[in-house]
XYZ file of C-alpha atoms in Angstrom:
722
model
C 51.059 33.016 -18.228
C 47.783 31.117 -18.637
C 47.672 27.877 -16.651
C 45.571 24.980 -18.009
C 44.688 22.006 -15.834
C 44.043 18.806 -17.797
C 41.479 16.824 -15.778
C 41.374 13.054 -16.252
C 40.234 10.013 -14.272
C 43.503 8.087 -14.779
C 46.314 8.635 -12.290
C 49.172 8.244 -14.762
C 49.309 10.626 -17.761
C 51.504 8.071 -19.576
C 48.374 5.932 -20.012
C 46.564 8.827 -21.714
C 48.058 8.989 -25.206
C 46.938 12.532 -25.979
C 48.404 14.015 -22.757
C 51.876 14.331 -24.317
C 50.479 16.137 -27.368
C 48.545 18.568 -25.175
C 51.599 19.335 -23.024
C 53.780 19.869 -26.120
C 51.288 22.146 -27.885
C 50.685 24.109 -24.659
C 54.412 24.816 -24.400
C 54.516 25.915 -28.040
C 51.544 28.223 -27.430
C 53.217 29.834 -24.406
C 50.910 28.406 -21.736
C 51.515 26.120 -18.746
C 49.694 22.762 -18.711
C 49.574 20.249 -15.900
C 47.742 16.929 -15.603
C 45.620 16.066 -12.548
C 42.853 13.887 -11.130
C 39.965 15.129 -8.925
C 41.283 13.676 -5.694
C 44.503 15.663 -5.953
C 42.591 18.940 -5.406
C 43.072 20.844 -2.129
C 40.333 23.472 -1.710
C 41.715 24.757 1.597
C 44.940 26.199 0.172
C 43.701 26.233 -3.462
C 46.405 23.953 -4.814
C 46.453 20.783 -6.921
C 49.065 18.035 -6.789
C 49.480 17.476 -10.513
C 52.053 16.363 -13.074
C 54.042 18.584 -15.424
C 55.936 17.411 -18.524
C 59.557 18.517 -18.143
C 62.169 17.395 -20.700
C 59.968 14.505 -21.762
C 59.293 13.223 -18.220
C 56.110 13.715 -16.161
C 57.164 15.275 -12.837
C 54.886 15.678 -9.811
C 54.371 19.322 -8.806
C 52.085 21.255 -6.436
C 50.304 23.726 -8.708
C 48.002 26.684 -8.006
C 44.406 26.513 -9.188
C 44.525 26.825 -13.000
C 42.889 29.597 -15.040
C 40.908 27.035 -17.038
C 40.306 23.270 -16.949
C 40.374 21.051 -20.030
C 37.918 18.273 -19.208
C 39.445 15.131 -20.741
C 38.268 12.138 -18.680
C 35.308 9.805 -19.134
C 32.170 11.180 -17.407
C 31.121 7.782 -16.103
C 34.536 7.257 -14.487
C 34.672 10.780 -13.075
C 31.196 10.374 -11.536
C 32.703 9.177 -8.237
C 34.264 12.631 -7.880
C 31.139 14.564 -8.889
C 31.185 16.764 -5.759
C 34.806 17.829 -6.331
C 34.168 18.593 -10.000
C 31.029 20.620 -9.265
C 32.955 22.655 -6.682
C 35.745 23.267 -9.197
C 33.180 24.444 -11.764
C 31.963 27.098 -9.355
C 35.438 28.669 -9.357
C 37.162 27.737 -12.623
C 35.826 27.707 -16.212
C 35.751 24.311 -17.949
C 36.519 24.167 -21.671
C 33.638 21.800 -22.293
C 30.553 20.468 -20.563
C 28.358 17.467 -21.170
C 25.412 18.032 -23.492
C 23.885 14.799 -22.203
C 23.607 11.387 -23.802
C 22.547 10.941 -27.406
C 18.893 10.757 -26.444
C 19.055 13.993 -24.417
C 20.674 15.832 -27.327
C 17.938 14.791 -29.726
C 15.256 15.746 -27.196
C 16.784 19.230 -26.890
C 16.888 19.640 -30.661
C 13.272 18.549 -31.005
C 12.174 20.981 -28.286
C 14.088 23.859 -29.886
C 12.394 23.074 -33.274
C 15.058 24.544 -35.590
C 16.818 21.203 -36.262
C 13.875 18.922 -35.458
C 13.418 17.892 -39.110
C 16.907 16.315 -39.163
C 16.290 14.086 -36.118
C 15.426 10.448 -36.810
C 12.166 9.650 -34.943
C 13.152 7.541 -31.919
C 11.485 5.906 -28.941
C 12.778 4.484 -25.669
C 11.997 0.775 -25.484
C 10.522 -0.047 -22.066
C 9.622 -3.655 -22.825
C 9.398 -6.201 -25.668
C 5.795 -5.175 -26.487
C 6.985 -1.567 -27.022
C 9.414 -2.796 -29.658
C 6.822 -4.810 -31.587
C 4.341 -1.939 -31.591
C 7.037 0.281 -33.135
C 7.959 -2.356 -35.731
C 4.366 -2.481 -37.027
C 4.762 1.028 -38.464
C 8.366 0.616 -39.641
C 9.530 -2.253 -41.825
C 13.139 -2.067 -40.705
C 14.433 -0.635 -37.423
C 17.608 0.003 -35.460
C 17.679 -1.210 -31.831
C 20.597 0.303 -29.932
C 21.772 1.387 -26.447
C 20.986 4.989 -25.509
C 24.605 5.576 -24.460
C 26.258 3.340 -27.059
C 29.826 4.038 -28.193
C 31.919 2.910 -31.135
C 29.023 1.138 -32.844
C 28.702 -1.517 -30.139
C 25.431 -3.223 -29.231
C 23.537 -2.107 -32.363
C 20.982 -4.473 -33.940
C 19.167 -4.036 -37.257
C 15.877 -5.897 -37.181
C 13.255 -6.371 -39.904
C 10.086 -8.494 -40.070
C 10.038 -11.223 -42.737
C 6.741 -13.129 -42.647
C 6.448 -14.627 -39.180
C 10.168 -14.435 -38.559
C 12.719 -11.658 -38.030
C 15.985 -10.859 -39.761
C 18.540 -9.698 -37.185
C 21.844 -8.146 -38.247
C 24.698 -7.346 -35.866
C 28.090 -6.293 -37.181
C 28.628 -8.564 -40.204
C 26.405 -11.393 -38.933
C 22.925 -11.888 -40.360
C 20.523 -14.362 -38.665
C 16.883 -15.417 -38.932
C 15.033 -15.439 -35.590
C 11.646 -16.725 -34.534
C 9.438 -14.398 -32.462
C 10.403 -16.248 -29.269
C 14.086 -15.909 -30.117
C 13.887 -12.209 -30.919
C 11.836 -11.626 -27.747
C 14.534 -13.313 -25.667
C 17.258 -11.270 -27.401
C 15.385 -8.036 -26.700
C 14.585 -8.960 -23.087
C 18.220 -9.902 -22.407
C 19.483 -6.613 -23.853
C 16.946 -4.539 -21.909
C 18.342 -5.914 -18.637
C 21.742 -4.365 -19.487
C 20.557 -0.775 -19.851
C 18.278 1.615 -21.721
C 17.687 1.045 -25.437
C 16.019 3.082 -28.152
C 14.425 2.053 -31.442
C 14.304 4.109 -34.624
C 13.624 3.601 -38.339
C 16.632 2.383 -40.290
C 17.791 5.155 -42.605
C 20.744 3.977 -44.662
C 23.265 5.779 -46.847
C 24.678 3.521 -49.582
C 27.519 3.962 -52.041
C 27.241 2.887 -55.667
C 29.069 -0.283 -54.672
C 26.345 -1.073 -52.119
C 28.579 -0.390 -49.129
C 27.075 1.595 -46.231
C 28.644 4.939 -45.247
C 28.051 8.012 -43.088
C 29.794 11.351 -42.512
C 31.584 12.510 -39.371
C 31.432 16.302 -39.016
C 34.066 17.420 -36.485
C 33.782 21.061 -35.338
C 35.653 22.976 -32.633
C 36.062 26.458 -31.223
C 39.334 28.152 -32.090
C 41.578 30.673 -30.347
C 39.067 33.459 -31.062
C 36.171 31.535 -29.516
C 34.618 30.942 -32.967
C 33.289 27.650 -34.334
C 35.422 26.209 -37.147
C 35.325 22.950 -39.094
C 38.241 20.739 -38.153
C 37.317 18.105 -40.707
C 34.472 16.361 -42.508
C 35.125 12.835 -43.696
C 33.136 9.800 -44.843
C 33.293 6.530 -42.916
C 32.670 3.403 -44.969
C 31.455 0.103 -43.518
C 33.422 -3.035 -44.373
C 31.867 -5.304 -46.956
C 28.877 -7.156 -45.482
C 28.480 -4.780 -42.538
C 25.972 -1.991 -42.105
C 27.850 -0.110 -39.351
C 30.363 2.382 -40.794
C 32.335 2.660 -37.562
C 36.130 2.528 -37.638
C 36.198 0.259 -34.574
C 34.095 -2.308 -36.430
C 36.498 -2.554 -39.361
C 35.261 0.441 -41.298
C 37.590 2.847 -43.030
C 37.768 6.555 -43.835
C 38.314 8.467 -47.040
C 39.063 12.036 -48.092
C 35.889 14.053 -48.538
C 36.343 15.604 -52.003
C 37.295 12.453 -53.980
C 34.548 10.517 -52.183
C 31.888 13.124 -53.090
C 33.113 13.374 -56.683
C 33.042 9.594 -57.050
C 29.559 9.181 -55.560
C 27.742 12.405 -56.543
C 29.582 13.765 -59.614
C 28.360 17.322 -60.395
C 26.501 17.555 -57.061
C 29.710 17.071 -55.063
C 30.408 20.785 -54.455
C 26.834 21.523 -53.313
C 26.826 18.558 -50.928
C 30.141 19.649 -49.419
C 28.786 23.178 -48.830
C 25.582 21.697 -47.368
C 27.560 19.562 -44.901
C 29.782 22.505 -43.920
C 26.825 24.827 -43.350
C 24.966 22.144 -41.390
C 27.919 21.379 -39.094
C 28.578 25.011 -38.138
C 24.878 25.857 -37.770
C 24.254 22.877 -35.486
C 27.329 23.695 -33.374
C 26.114 27.286 -32.853
C 22.610 26.012 -32.060
C 23.743 23.459 -29.467
C 26.085 26.009 -27.885
C 23.188 28.470 -27.536
C 20.989 25.782 -25.967
C 23.772 24.941 -23.493
C 24.125 28.609 -22.535
C 20.381 29.221 -22.350
C 19.435 26.200 -20.287
C 22.570 25.449 -18.245
C 24.712 28.602 -18.218
C 27.628 26.705 -19.774
C 29.576 26.602 -23.038
C 30.803 23.715 -25.188
C 33.904 23.679 -27.354
C 33.815 20.605 -29.576
C 31.277 18.201 -31.079
C 31.293 15.280 -33.497
C 28.141 14.878 -35.583
C 27.370 11.649 -37.432
C 24.974 12.123 -40.355
C 23.692 10.206 -43.353
C 22.041 11.140 -46.641
C 18.904 9.351 -47.825
C 18.046 8.713 -51.479
C 16.736 12.291 -51.750
C 20.026 13.678 -50.333
C 18.261 14.816 -47.137
C 20.482 14.977 -44.052
C 19.571 12.735 -41.104
C 21.413 12.924 -37.767
C 22.470 9.609 -36.289
C 24.371 10.882 -33.250
C 25.941 13.970 -31.705
C 28.993 13.393 -29.489
C 30.069 16.227 -27.189
C 33.678 15.101 -26.874
C 34.626 13.179 -30.006
C 37.967 11.475 -30.414
C 40.603 12.699 -32.823
C 39.940 11.850 -36.485
C 41.569 8.469 -37.146
C 43.352 9.604 -40.329
C 44.699 12.551 -42.311
C 47.255 13.641 -39.666
C 44.642 15.811 -37.942
C 45.408 14.819 -34.349
C 47.617 17.875 -33.883
C 45.002 20.192 -35.432
C 42.464 19.061 -32.839
C 44.909 19.608 -29.973
C 45.929 23.065 -31.246
C 42.294 24.195 -31.396
C 41.651 22.856 -27.875
C 44.688 24.591 -26.346
C 44.075 27.879 -28.156
C 40.416 27.887 -27.132
C 41.324 27.080 -23.509
C 43.595 30.131 -23.521
C 40.823 32.262 -25.036
C 38.363 30.994 -22.408
C 40.713 31.900 -19.563
C 41.341 35.409 -20.908
C 37.767 36.315 -21.869
C 35.635 35.132 -18.962
C 33.732 38.397 -18.568
C 32.806 38.505 -22.251
C 31.721 34.858 -22.226
C 29.626 35.300 -19.077
C 27.926 38.314 -20.653
C 27.104 36.223 -23.714
C 25.703 33.456 -21.513
C 23.556 35.968 -19.632
C 22.290 37.411 -22.911
C 21.355 33.972 -24.239
C 19.753 32.964 -20.936
C 17.728 36.151 -20.783
C 16.597 35.723 -24.395
C 15.597 32.122 -23.689
C 13.540 32.921 -20.609
C 11.970 35.981 -22.212
C 10.936 34.191 -25.384
C 10.107 30.814 -23.896
C 8.556 31.912 -20.659
C 7.999 35.681 -20.530
C 7.392 35.653 -16.784
C 8.588 37.379 -13.580
C 11.910 35.878 -12.489
C 12.587 36.970 -8.914
C 15.938 36.415 -7.190
C 16.545 37.142 -3.507
C 19.919 37.596 -1.845
C 21.061 39.135 1.444
C 22.898 38.286 4.632
C 19.639 37.325 6.367
C 16.008 36.846 5.430
C 16.406 35.191 1.999
C 14.457 32.033 2.763
C 11.651 33.747 4.685
C 11.258 36.500 2.057
C 11.111 33.787 -0.616
C 8.532 31.814 1.347
C 6.328 34.892 1.852
C 6.527 35.877 -1.804
C 5.962 32.354 -3.114
C 2.911 32.024 -0.873
C 1.383 35.318 -2.059
C 1.991 34.668 -5.768
C 0.584 31.144 -5.408
C -2.816 32.559 -4.477
C -3.497 32.872 -8.205
C -0.415 31.731 -10.150
C 1.498 28.503 -10.722
C 4.822 29.441 -9.130
C 8.222 27.774 -9.427
C 9.752 28.261 -5.987
C 13.166 26.924 -5.017
C 13.328 24.651 -1.992
C 14.342 26.229 1.305
C 18.126 26.772 1.451
C 18.617 25.505 -2.139
C 20.690 28.536 -3.046
C 24.008 27.362 -4.543
C 24.874 27.750 -8.230
C 24.450 23.987 -8.689
C 20.912 24.328 -7.350
C 20.296 27.197 -9.781
C 21.430 24.964 -12.663
C 18.883 22.360 -11.565
C 16.194 25.036 -11.382
C 17.015 26.139 -14.948
C 16.224 22.608 -16.121
C 12.974 22.406 -14.142
C 11.350 25.738 -15.079
C 8.807 25.234 -17.856
C 5.964 26.938 -19.703
C 3.412 26.003 -17.028
C 5.075 28.350 -14.526
C 3.763 31.908 -14.259
C 6.473 33.174 -11.902
C 9.870 32.051 -10.595
C 11.079 32.787 -7.046
C 14.683 31.847 -6.172
C 17.292 32.338 -3.452
C 20.815 33.284 -4.567
C 23.343 32.388 -1.862
C 26.808 33.952 -1.677
C 29.944 33.210 0.314
C 32.608 34.578 -2.043
C 32.930 37.163 -4.846
C 31.679 35.998 -8.240
C 29.080 33.538 -6.949
C 26.040 35.746 -7.562
C 27.369 36.626 -11.024
C 27.385 32.877 -11.715
C 23.786 32.586 -10.492
C 22.725 35.392 -12.847
C 24.571 33.800 -15.771
C 22.440 30.684 -15.308
C 19.104 32.418 -14.653
C 18.993 36.185 -15.066
C 16.281 37.749 -12.859
C 14.156 40.683 -13.912
C 13.093 41.371 -10.306
C 15.627 41.320 -7.453
C 15.504 41.728 -3.671
C 18.537 42.482 -1.506
C 17.222 41.907 2.026
C 20.217 43.482 3.819
C 24.002 43.562 3.967
C 25.275 42.012 7.195
C 28.222 40.172 8.670
C 27.423 36.701 7.345
C 30.596 35.470 5.527
C 32.396 38.767 6.272
C 35.475 36.717 7.196
C 35.751 35.784 3.524
C 36.054 39.503 2.672
C 38.904 40.438 5.042
C 36.361 41.687 7.575
C 35.244 44.490 5.234
C 31.465 45.007 5.049
C 31.984 46.949 1.824
C 33.356 43.762 0.278
C 30.155 41.927 1.250
C 28.094 44.762 -0.278
C 30.138 44.599 -3.479
C 29.464 40.862 -3.769
C 25.737 41.410 -3.110
C 25.798 44.124 -5.806
C 26.559 41.427 -8.352
C 22.810 40.745 -8.312
C 22.118 44.364 -9.270
C 24.663 44.244 -12.101
C 23.616 40.774 -13.264
C 19.835 41.260 -13.371
C 17.811 42.747 -16.219
C 18.868 46.402 -16.080
C 15.325 47.599 -16.770
C 13.759 45.415 -14.085
C 12.676 46.011 -10.472
C 15.024 46.191 -7.473
C 13.795 46.089 -3.847
C 16.095 47.401 -1.067
C 15.929 47.801 2.733
C 15.848 51.520 3.586
C 16.569 50.853 7.290
C 19.685 48.751 6.651
C 22.700 51.026 7.175
C 25.052 48.820 5.161
C 22.792 48.743 2.104
C 24.086 52.217 1.273
C 27.245 50.458 0.037
C 25.282 48.596 -2.662
C 26.152 49.659 -6.204
C 22.950 51.149 -7.649
C 24.249 54.159 -9.592
C 24.231 52.503 -13.021
C 20.970 50.584 -12.534
C 18.361 51.825 -15.052
C 15.287 50.059 -13.695
C 12.869 50.897 -10.884
C 13.970 50.819 -7.226
C 11.438 50.317 -4.413
C 12.330 50.504 -0.721
C 10.948 48.845 2.411
C 11.330 50.045 5.978
C 10.005 50.394 9.490
C 12.031 53.218 10.993
C 12.608 55.199 7.762
C 10.293 56.624 5.161
C 10.040 54.039 2.408
C 7.782 53.013 -0.465
C 6.469 50.156 1.695
C 6.614 51.032 5.401
C 5.194 49.070 8.338
C 4.100 50.687 11.610
C 2.182 49.825 14.809
C 4.159 46.582 14.963
C 3.447 44.284 17.895
C 3.648 40.661 18.953
C 0.350 38.835 18.599
C 0.015 35.155 19.459
C 2.627 33.188 17.514
C 3.297 35.992 15.093
C 3.503 39.695 14.368
C 0.753 42.207 13.571
C 1.402 45.495 11.791
C -0.190 48.167 9.656
C 0.833 49.778 6.376
C -0.625 51.727 3.496
C -1.347 49.789 0.333
C -3.090 51.184 -2.729
C -3.559 54.418 -0.763
C -5.489 52.733 2.062
C -4.394 51.574 5.516
C -4.410 47.811 5.893
C -3.820 45.599 8.950
C -1.700 42.515 8.369
C -0.500 39.480 10.338
C 2.414 37.110 9.748
C 2.610 33.763 11.600
C 6.271 34.112 12.570
C 7.874 35.958 15.476
C 10.249 38.903 15.322
C 10.266 42.431 13.963
C 13.003 41.403 11.520
C 10.498 39.142 9.776
C 8.263 42.140 9.110
C 10.993 43.313 6.721
C 10.833 39.942 4.956
C 7.071 40.320 4.606
C 7.519 43.855 3.240
C 9.915 42.548 0.566
C 7.242 40.140 -0.621
C 4.475 42.756 -0.408
C 6.465 45.223 -2.537
C 6.973 42.704 -5.353
C 3.408 41.338 -5.191
C 1.941 44.850 -5.288
C 4.192 45.719 -8.241
C 2.883 42.597 -10.047
C -0.718 43.659 -9.510
C -1.814 41.477 -6.603
C -4.694 42.874 -4.528
C -4.463 43.682 -0.789
C -6.734 40.706 -0.049
C -4.522 38.334 -2.064
C -1.462 39.683 -0.242
C -3.165 39.306 3.150
C -4.137 35.721 2.350
C -0.654 34.840 1.065
C 1.114 36.177 4.174
C -0.439 33.299 6.110
C 2.383 31.175 4.758
C 4.036 27.899 5.643
C 6.908 28.976 7.888
C 10.365 27.604 7.019
C 11.413 24.959 9.582
C 13.594 25.842 12.608
C 13.039 29.581 12.147
C 11.913 30.811 15.576
C 9.706 27.733 15.947
C 8.010 27.472 19.351
C 7.808 24.288 21.429
C 5.291 24.487 24.266
C 6.425 21.952 26.858
C 5.380 20.833 30.335
C 5.211 23.329 33.224
C 4.645 26.121 30.677
C 8.242 25.884 29.519
C 8.718 27.390 26.052
C 11.602 26.586 23.692
C 12.406 28.867 20.754
C 14.149 26.904 17.985
C 16.257 29.139 15.707
C 18.932 26.684 14.598
C 19.432 27.203 10.853
C 21.758 30.210 10.532
C 23.685 32.296 13.046
C 25.321 35.692 12.675
C 25.395 38.715 15.016
C 22.382 40.444 13.463
C 20.319 37.250 13.646
C 21.366 36.533 17.237
C 20.215 39.976 18.368
C 16.923 39.549 16.504
C 16.350 36.187 18.201
C 17.135 37.692 21.629
C 14.515 40.378 20.908
C 11.957 37.631 20.342
C 13.006 35.894 23.570
C 12.649 39.177 25.478
C 9.223 39.918 24.018
C 7.540 36.545 24.578
C 9.138 35.362 27.854
C 6.719 34.886 30.788
C 9.398 34.766 33.473
C 13.059 33.751 33.218
C 14.870 34.165 29.913
C 17.539 31.583 29.036
C 19.696 32.100 25.930
C 21.766 29.212 24.517
C 24.017 30.676 21.819
C 26.230 28.650 19.484
C 29.265 29.566 17.451
C 28.963 32.144 14.636
C 31.124 31.213 11.659
C 33.031 33.180 9.020
C 33.378 36.398 11.021
C 37.134 36.401 10.517
C 39.001 39.138 12.379
C 35.686 40.675 13.484
C 34.792 37.672 15.653
C 36.091 39.039 18.958
C 34.471 42.458 18.494
C 31.123 41.029 17.360
C 31.050 38.423 20.162
C 31.638 41.237 22.646
C 28.778 43.260 21.169
C 26.446 40.264 21.455
C 27.502 39.778 25.082
C 26.757 43.445 25.793
C 23.349 43.108 24.141
C 22.484 40.019 26.178
C 23.147 41.944 29.393
C 21.219 44.997 28.173
C 18.161 42.867 27.332
C 18.057 41.383 30.822
C 18.739 37.765 29.923
C 18.695 35.687 33.126
C 20.934 32.782 32.097
C 23.462 32.729 29.233
C 24.910 29.470 27.956
C 27.436 29.557 25.106
C 28.535 26.551 23.059
C 31.508 26.097 20.765
C 35.015 27.393 20.072
C 35.737 30.862 21.571
C 32.038 31.536 22.276
C 32.932 32.104 25.939
C 33.960 35.608 24.790
C 30.236 36.519 24.685
C 29.821 35.465 28.290
C 32.949 37.333 29.375
C 31.605 40.516 27.759
C 28.215 40.101 29.480
C 29.958 39.625 32.854
C 32.156 42.670 32.241
C 28.994 44.641 31.562
C 27.470 43.571 34.891
C 25.845 40.137 34.452
C 26.228 37.780 37.448
C 28.938 35.277 36.481
C 27.007 32.524 38.342
C 24.440 32.729 35.519
C 26.937 32.454 32.679
C 28.106 29.045 31.392
C 30.257 27.810 28.529
C 30.521 24.335 26.961
C 32.290 22.590 24.117
C 30.553 19.285 24.937
C 26.803 19.059 24.253
C 26.192 16.204 26.674
C 27.595 18.311 29.509
C 25.436 21.243 28.373
C 22.360 19.002 28.531
C 23.253 17.845 32.036
C 23.297 21.496 33.143
C 19.906 22.165 31.532
C 18.294 19.417 33.607
C 19.573 21.239 36.708
C 18.720 24.862 35.860
C 15.487 24.770 33.813
C 12.400 25.735 35.852
C 8.687 26.131 35.408
C 7.650 28.924 32.998
C 11.190 29.392 31.635
C 11.534 30.558 28.038
C 14.631 29.118 26.351
C 16.159 30.372 23.102
C 18.400 27.923 21.213
C 20.279 29.827 18.518
C 22.963 28.393 16.251
C 23.949 27.538 12.699
C 23.069 24.165 11.164
C 26.749 23.138 11.125
C 26.929 23.397 14.923
C 24.027 20.929 15.280
C 22.288 23.031 17.923
C 19.026 21.364 16.957
C 20.221 18.428 19.072
C 19.683 20.654 22.144
C 16.158 21.521 20.963
C 15.426 17.789 20.617
C 16.861 17.121 24.081
C 14.637 19.787 25.678
C 11.600 18.569 23.754
C 12.139 14.957 24.840
C 13.002 15.878 28.449
C 10.102 18.265 29.090
C 7.463 16.965 26.691
C 3.920 17.259 28.010
């Protein structure tokens, strides 16, 4: 049975009139509906404390995460729970999503061109002078709040000689310039206002009217017209809003009364317009934000030439106030919610298709996504630096790799960009598919498949590989894929159905892009490789052989895109991501290696290699907790302890829950237990450091950001600063 969660900001469903109707229709449709607020969500055990209608009474129940969420609350009142809602969106489809305020909608339509001619020219009013400049070119204007609702706060202003006629609701007043300036200034302090020419639809009687076009998606996911009806302003008013005393009428008799023989054509015009605009806005939402919408209310007028003008588009309109249509609206919403829950794969494919079409037609540029258990940020930084030698590149910020970040990136990419370089992070199945549904890459890099987050996959590395493979399935199938030939676990990646080109990088295996003669040089790594058929010597200003792989990833893509060896060489001299094997040269020739962003077994061993290769005398390793290893923790900690002994580390200090297992393994292997320490208190760890650190020591501090190991780097820097 499909489960629908009805999300609202109010605690009590009794205060939400439509909640009863939704629960009743859900039962009739054979689905389970419960009502909940954001703060009742428990992400740890994936349950929600909600309310279920049973025999006419709302009963509190602990419910599992629903299959789909009907988003029913006010956005401004749900804003306090934005983080919870965004996290829910990563896991559960929402029936509808905000298309922005009325100004944003019109901006999108203008940018997309197709419906631009129906948009009333508007301008944001920044100050009183802005308003008067606009009024010079328009005899009569509307001054209204950008987020206005129910016809409130709307002023109709026209210039009459030296004075101004100001109409609000049914009141009509004559203002001097000073008076109108004060009115405008006072209103501008309450929020953002826009001004636009006054385009009025009038009946034969002289009364003002407009049309509400209400469209929804049905149980087949198709747009249908729920209703079209005229709204007539009360006598003396020029706002045809029901909340201001206006009234509705049936469409056909109204059209026949006002337009006679043209009535049928106008009805068909309004029907075609409403469905076409709904499809258009839905495509824009998919293209730019990777989301769908399910319902809109469009307010339009007809000028004297019967041309349609859009007044407003509302993304979650209320039920029509007449004609017994409340139940029709609810039925469509419930049936579509069920369709959405049962057809997620199909809908995501449609979103990806629209997104790909949008980026191809609007931008036509390389879109490069990088995923992997390690090396994403550094590979991205290398590639962004190389491409920037001659292109304007959109590059995501370091560690901005969640789906919410990708949504932000989709909004920020524009025609000025000549390439896009992004990180796609992953902790659970389905996340990378979501990334690709928002921005579909045509070039992808999988740096490696390691143990990061393996605890979320029941300790199965094949599960991690399957989740990473979502990038291969979700990218343009005729694009470029770059893989690590040396990474043993990358063999589990799903590449059989991929139709594009695959390039490999490696050091120890034959690969399309292979580095050799690798050695430490100063504060970086030097290596050789063949490029364009010629041997080239390269240098990267970051320590560790593992970073040579990251450089090779960038070189492969840059070479594929036509960059010259000199441009690649120049771009490799990049700005290193912070806290990635950063060196601190302190007093008495003490060196601290800061590697305190991420921590997993593969990364710890790579950092120990750097420590071993650059140490002058004693080697001290301070290792923090590695998270999300699940049942593999004990085995992997033991392997790290073995490796520490094998690499001849002089002093081992572990920090955090169960990390003493690394030290125990090193001792069992033969390390002197007098040189092995364990702490769960950082202050005590720092006290020890003051006792054991000597001249010419090299100290590695390795840990994930969440363990705050950078505090130890800061302590050492402050204690031994030159």
